[in-house]
Structure formats: structure tokens, C-alpha cells
Amino acid sequence: MRRVYPNKDVCIGCHICEVACLTVHSASKDVVIAAKEEVATGLQPCKAVYDKGQISVALSCRHCDNPSCVSACISGALYKDQETGRTCYNEEQCVGCWSCLMACPYGAVRRNVTKGKIIKCDLCEGRDMPACVEACPNGALVYESR
């Protein structure tokens, strides 16, 4: 299965991957409207760039083979799609207990405080290439099987 892998050696912390993610998951598909208006309604990027000094890295769901977040999910909102290998999320089913957030060893499941639920990468379902990988100017994100 192909996954998004970060390369901290070439990440410059520009956050363009976050903007691309935000835009592709927005209702408008417009970068300005998404960033200025839709964020107020709870729209957040599925990935986050973390910076520490000169080191930056973009983290998102790793779609683990045996995801601990799925085991921790008390409502069944997180599940493993056996056909695609993706770790999927049903927002309607989420009760906002944050168990998955604590169980993820990568810190890739994040809180959406506005909605009281989680947010996680869906690998831009329906696209050939995740928007974050496509937008990264340095190739700090790759989409491949390992």
C-alpha cells in the first residue's frame, strides 16, 4: 500500500502541504475562501507541520497495518478498510472521546476542537496523489510503498 512519508532533511517548514490539504478538503476548493472563511466553521488540515529549531517535519496518518487508533476507538468511527489498506474515519460515528488520539504512536490523529471530534489524513480519497505531496516544493513528502 502506498503511504505518505515525510523527509525532515528537506522540509523547510513552509506549511504549503497544510494549505493544500485544507483546500482539497474544503467545500469551496478555493484556497482563499478555505483559509479565511471555512476555517471558522471547523475546517482544518489533516496534517500538521512541526518545527523545532532548524528541523521541520510534516506528520499525518501512517495508515498502519495494525492501527492502535482503531483498537482504541470505542465507537467504531475508525476502521481498517481491508480492500484499500487505509485507516478510515466516519465522523458521524465519532463521539469525541480522544482515545484514538492518545493511542496513535505518531501523534498523527489530531483534535478538531470546533467540532469536538478528530481529524486525520484520508490520503485525499478519490485523487491519484495526495494534495500535500503534489504541493510540496522540495519533495519533502513522498507517496510510495515501502
PDB file of C-alpha atoms in Angstrom:
ATOM      1  CA  MET A   1       0.000   0.000   0.000  1.00  0.00           C
ATOM      2  CA  ARG A   2       1.226   3.484  -0.810  1.00  0.00           C
ATOM      3  CA  ARG A   3       1.552   5.912   2.082  1.00  0.00           C
ATOM      4  CA  VAL A   4       2.785   9.473   2.598  1.00  0.00           C
ATOM      5  CA  TYR A   5       6.271   9.548   4.098  1.00  0.00           C
ATOM      6  CA  PRO A   6       7.967  12.742   5.324  1.00  0.00           C
ATOM      7  CA  ASN A   7      11.626  13.624   4.816  1.00  0.00           C
ATOM      8  CA  LYS A   8      12.728  16.076   7.506  1.00  0.00           C
ATOM      9  CA  ASP A   9      16.080  16.575   5.786  1.00  0.00           C
ATOM     10  CA  VAL A  10      14.488  18.636   3.001  1.00  0.00           C
ATOM     11  CA  CYS A  11      11.391  20.032   4.738  1.00  0.00           C
ATOM     12  CA  ILE A  12      11.714  23.811   5.158  1.00  0.00           C
ATOM     13  CA  GLY A  13       8.596  24.234   7.288  1.00  0.00           C
ATOM     14  CA  CYS A  14       6.720  26.266   4.669  1.00  0.00           C
ATOM     15  CA  HIS A  15       3.347  24.690   5.576  1.00  0.00           C
ATOM     16  CA  ILE A  16       2.301  24.548   1.904  1.00  0.00           C
ATOM     17  CA  CYS A  17       1.257  20.925   2.478  1.00  0.00           C
ATOM     18  CA  GLU A  18      -1.181  22.109   5.157  1.00  0.00           C
ATOM     19  CA  VAL A  19      -2.640  24.717   2.790  1.00  0.00           C
ATOM     20  CA  ALA A  20      -3.031  22.132   0.006  1.00  0.00           C
ATOM     21  CA  CYS A  21      -4.724  19.719   2.418  1.00  0.00           C
ATOM     22  CA  LEU A  22      -7.035  22.417   3.727  1.00  0.00           C
ATOM     23  CA  THR A  23      -8.021  23.466   0.203  1.00  0.00           C
ATOM     24  CA  VAL A  24      -8.689  19.982  -1.174  1.00  0.00           C
ATOM     25  CA  HIS A  25     -10.900  19.147   1.840  1.00  0.00           C
ATOM     26  CA  SER A  26     -12.809  22.432   1.703  1.00  0.00           C
ATOM     27  CA  ALA A  27     -16.297  22.847   0.268  1.00  0.00           C
ATOM     28  CA  SER A  28     -15.188  25.727  -1.976  1.00  0.00           C
ATOM     29  CA  LYS A  29     -11.904  24.191  -3.226  1.00  0.00           C
ATOM     30  CA  ASP A  30     -10.638  27.785  -3.176  1.00  0.00           C
ATOM     31  CA  VAL A  31      -7.522  28.474  -1.129  1.00  0.00           C
ATOM     32  CA  VAL A  32      -8.568  31.973  -0.011  1.00  0.00           C
ATOM     33  CA  ILE A  33     -12.144  31.056   0.931  1.00  0.00           C
ATOM     34  CA  ALA A  34     -10.972  27.888   2.675  1.00  0.00           C
ATOM     35  CA  ALA A  35      -8.322  29.711   4.721  1.00  0.00           C
ATOM     36  CA  LYS A  36     -10.329  32.824   5.545  1.00  0.00           C
ATOM     37  CA  GLU A  37     -13.917  31.593   5.848  1.00  0.00           C
ATOM     38  CA  GLU A  38     -14.203  27.817   6.099  1.00  0.00           C
ATOM     39  CA  VAL A  39     -11.592  27.525   8.866  1.00  0.00           C
ATOM     40  CA  ALA A  40     -14.054  29.375  11.127  1.00  0.00           C
ATOM     41  CA  THR A  41     -16.559  26.533  10.643  1.00  0.00           C
ATOM     42  CA  GLY A  42     -14.095  23.883  11.816  1.00  0.00           C
ATOM     43  CA  LEU A  43     -12.166  23.080   8.634  1.00  0.00           C
ATOM     44  CA  GLN A  44      -8.608  22.022   9.492  1.00  0.00           C
ATOM     45  CA  PRO A  45      -5.816  20.384   7.513  1.00  0.00           C
ATOM     46  CA  CYS A  46      -5.414  16.653   8.110  1.00  0.00           C
ATOM     47  CA  LYS A  47      -1.677  17.033   8.527  1.00  0.00           C
ATOM     48  CA  ALA A  48       0.463  19.294  10.645  1.00  0.00           C
ATOM     49  CA  VAL A  49       3.980  20.625  10.251  1.00  0.00           C
ATOM     50  CA  TYR A  50       6.034  20.547  13.425  1.00  0.00           C
ATOM     51  CA  ASP A  51       9.089  22.764  13.800  1.00  0.00           C
ATOM     52  CA  LYS A  52      11.916  22.580  16.292  1.00  0.00           C
ATOM     53  CA  GLY A  53      14.744  24.953  15.531  1.00  0.00           C
ATOM     54  CA  GLN A  54      16.020  24.231  12.028  1.00  0.00           C
ATOM     55  CA  ILE A  55      14.174  20.905  11.815  1.00  0.00           C
ATOM     56  CA  SER A  56      10.671  20.686  10.381  1.00  0.00           C
ATOM     57  CA  VAL A  57       8.550  17.658   9.544  1.00  0.00           C
ATOM     58  CA  ALA A  58       5.009  17.209   8.231  1.00  0.00           C
ATOM     59  CA  LEU A  59       3.110  14.473  10.040  1.00  0.00           C
ATOM     60  CA  SER A  60      -0.080  12.721   9.026  1.00  0.00           C
ATOM     61  CA  CYS A  61      -1.754   9.355   9.474  1.00  0.00           C
ATOM     62  CA  ARG A  62       0.530   6.465   8.535  1.00  0.00           C
ATOM     63  CA  HIS A  63      -2.385   4.108   7.779  1.00  0.00           C
ATOM     64  CA  CYS A  64      -0.693   1.448   9.902  1.00  0.00           C
ATOM     65  CA  ASP A  65      -1.137  -2.246   9.143  1.00  0.00           C
ATOM     66  CA  ASN A  66      -2.431  -2.806  12.684  1.00  0.00           C
ATOM     67  CA  PRO A  67      -3.541   0.675  13.789  1.00  0.00           C
ATOM     68  CA  SER A  68      -3.714   1.178  17.548  1.00  0.00           C
ATOM     69  CA  CYS A  69      -6.163   4.042  16.984  1.00  0.00           C
ATOM     70  CA  VAL A  70      -8.722   1.590  15.562  1.00  0.00           C
ATOM     71  CA  SER A  71      -8.352  -0.686  18.586  1.00  0.00           C
ATOM     72  CA  ALA A  72      -8.762   2.286  20.920  1.00  0.00           C
ATOM     73  CA  CYS A  73     -11.836   3.696  19.160  1.00  0.00           C
ATOM     74  CA  ILE A  74     -14.844   2.985  21.389  1.00  0.00           C
ATOM     75  CA  SER A  75     -17.479   3.971  18.821  1.00  0.00           C
ATOM     76  CA  GLY A  76     -16.186   2.194  15.726  1.00  0.00           C
ATOM     77  CA  ALA A  77     -15.649   5.516  13.954  1.00  0.00           C
ATOM     78  CA  LEU A  78     -12.142   4.390  12.962  1.00  0.00           C
ATOM     79  CA  TYR A  79     -11.784   1.212  10.967  1.00  0.00           C
ATOM     80  CA  LYS A  80      -9.354  -0.518   8.636  1.00  0.00           C
ATOM     81  CA  ASP A  81     -10.560  -0.839   5.044  1.00  0.00           C
ATOM     82  CA  GLN A  82      -9.387  -4.344   4.160  1.00  0.00           C
ATOM     83  CA  GLU A  83      -9.660  -3.678   0.420  1.00  0.00           C
ATOM     84  CA  THR A  84      -7.577  -0.481   0.239  1.00  0.00           C
ATOM     85  CA  GLY A  85      -5.492  -0.832   3.419  1.00  0.00           C
ATOM     86  CA  ARG A  86      -6.462   2.671   4.523  1.00  0.00           C
ATOM     87  CA  THR A  87      -7.346   3.539   8.084  1.00  0.00           C
ATOM     88  CA  CYS A  88     -10.720   5.210   7.571  1.00  0.00           C
ATOM     89  CA  TYR A  89     -12.762   7.574   9.710  1.00  0.00           C
ATOM     90  CA  ASN A  90     -16.519   8.049   9.927  1.00  0.00           C
ATOM     91  CA  GLU A  91     -17.016  11.479  11.504  1.00  0.00           C
ATOM     92  CA  GLU A  92     -20.716  10.855  12.128  1.00  0.00           C
ATOM     93  CA  GLN A  93     -19.850   7.925  14.411  1.00  0.00           C
ATOM     94  CA  CYS A  94     -17.127   9.724  16.391  1.00  0.00           C
ATOM     95  CA  VAL A  95     -18.056  10.568  19.982  1.00  0.00           C
ATOM     96  CA  GLY A  96     -15.022  12.793  20.621  1.00  0.00           C
ATOM     97  CA  CYS A  97     -13.504  10.704  23.418  1.00  0.00           C
ATOM     98  CA  TRP A  98      -9.936  11.239  22.091  1.00  0.00           C
ATOM     99  CA  SER A  99      -8.915   7.608  22.816  1.00  0.00           C
ATOM    100  CA  CYS A 100      -7.503   7.268  19.300  1.00  0.00           C
ATOM    101  CA  LEU A 101      -5.518  10.446  19.741  1.00  0.00           C
ATOM    102  CA  MET A 102      -3.793   9.016  22.793  1.00  0.00           C
ATOM    103  CA  ALA A 103      -3.253   5.619  21.131  1.00  0.00           C
ATOM    104  CA  CYS A 104      -1.563   6.875  17.946  1.00  0.00           C
ATOM    105  CA  PRO A 105       2.214   6.387  18.332  1.00  0.00           C
ATOM    106  CA  TYR A 106       2.905   9.005  15.627  1.00  0.00           C
ATOM    107  CA  GLY A 107       0.769  11.827  17.006  1.00  0.00           C
ATOM    108  CA  ALA A 108      -0.995  11.883  13.640  1.00  0.00           C
ATOM    109  CA  VAL A 109      -4.579  11.893  14.903  1.00  0.00           C
ATOM    110  CA  ARG A 110      -5.478  15.433  15.904  1.00  0.00           C
ATOM    111  CA  ARG A 111      -8.328  17.175  17.694  1.00  0.00           C
ATOM    112  CA  ASN A 112     -10.797  19.334  15.858  1.00  0.00           C
ATOM    113  CA  VAL A 113     -11.812  21.473  18.813  1.00  0.00           C
ATOM    114  CA  THR A 114     -14.534  23.290  16.856  1.00  0.00           C
ATOM    115  CA  LYS A 115     -16.346  20.054  16.033  1.00  0.00           C
ATOM    116  CA  GLY A 116     -15.375  18.153  19.201  1.00  0.00           C
ATOM    117  CA  LYS A 117     -14.115  15.291  17.060  1.00  0.00           C
ATOM    118  CA  ILE A 118     -10.880  14.137  15.452  1.00  0.00           C
ATOM    119  CA  ILE A 119      -9.275  14.853  12.124  1.00  0.00           C
ATOM    120  CA  LYS A 120      -6.929  12.506  10.289  1.00  0.00           C
ATOM    121  CA  CYS A 121      -5.477  12.006   6.838  1.00  0.00           C
ATOM    122  CA  ASP A 122      -7.629  10.170   4.295  1.00  0.00           C
ATOM    123  CA  LEU A 123      -4.889  10.165   1.627  1.00  0.00           C
ATOM    124  CA  CYS A 124      -7.120  12.528  -0.380  1.00  0.00           C
ATOM    125  CA  GLU A 125      -9.549   9.762  -1.240  1.00  0.00           C
ATOM    126  CA  GLY A 126     -10.590   9.985  -4.869  1.00  0.00           C
ATOM    127  CA  ARG A 127      -7.306  11.539  -6.020  1.00  0.00           C
ATOM    128  CA  ASP A 128      -4.340   9.727  -7.574  1.00  0.00           C
ATOM    129  CA  MET A 129      -1.878  11.717  -5.476  1.00  0.00           C
ATOM    130  CA  PRO A 130      -2.463  13.337  -2.073  1.00  0.00           C
ATOM    131  CA  ALA A 131      -2.605  17.133  -2.361  1.00  0.00           C
ATOM    132  CA  CYS A 132       0.163  17.613   0.217  1.00  0.00           C
ATOM    133  CA  VAL A 133       2.627  15.516  -1.796  1.00  0.00           C
ATOM    134  CA  GLU A 134       1.683  17.257  -5.029  1.00  0.00           C
ATOM    135  CA  ALA A 135       2.137  20.721  -3.497  1.00  0.00           C
ATOM    136  CA  CYS A 136       5.421  20.206  -1.619  1.00  0.00           C
ATOM    137  CA  PRO A 137       8.064  22.314  -3.404  1.00  0.00           C
ATOM    138  CA  ASN A 138      11.031  20.351  -2.018  1.00  0.00           C
ATOM    139  CA  GLY A 139       9.800  16.791  -2.309  1.00  0.00           C
ATOM    140  CA  ALA A 140       9.776  16.522   1.485  1.00  0.00           C
ATOM    141  CA  LEU A 141       6.691  14.327   1.185  1.00  0.00           C
ATOM    142  CA  VAL A 142       6.640  11.184  -0.956  1.00  0.00           C
ATOM    143  CA  TYR A 143       3.754   8.841  -1.747  1.00  0.00           C
ATOM    144  CA  GLU A 144       5.100   5.334  -2.151  1.00  0.00           C
ATOM    145  CA  SER A 145       5.077   1.733  -0.991  1.00  0.00           C
ATOM    146  CA  ARG A 146       7.877   0.632   1.283  1.00  0.00           C
TER     147      ARG A 146
END
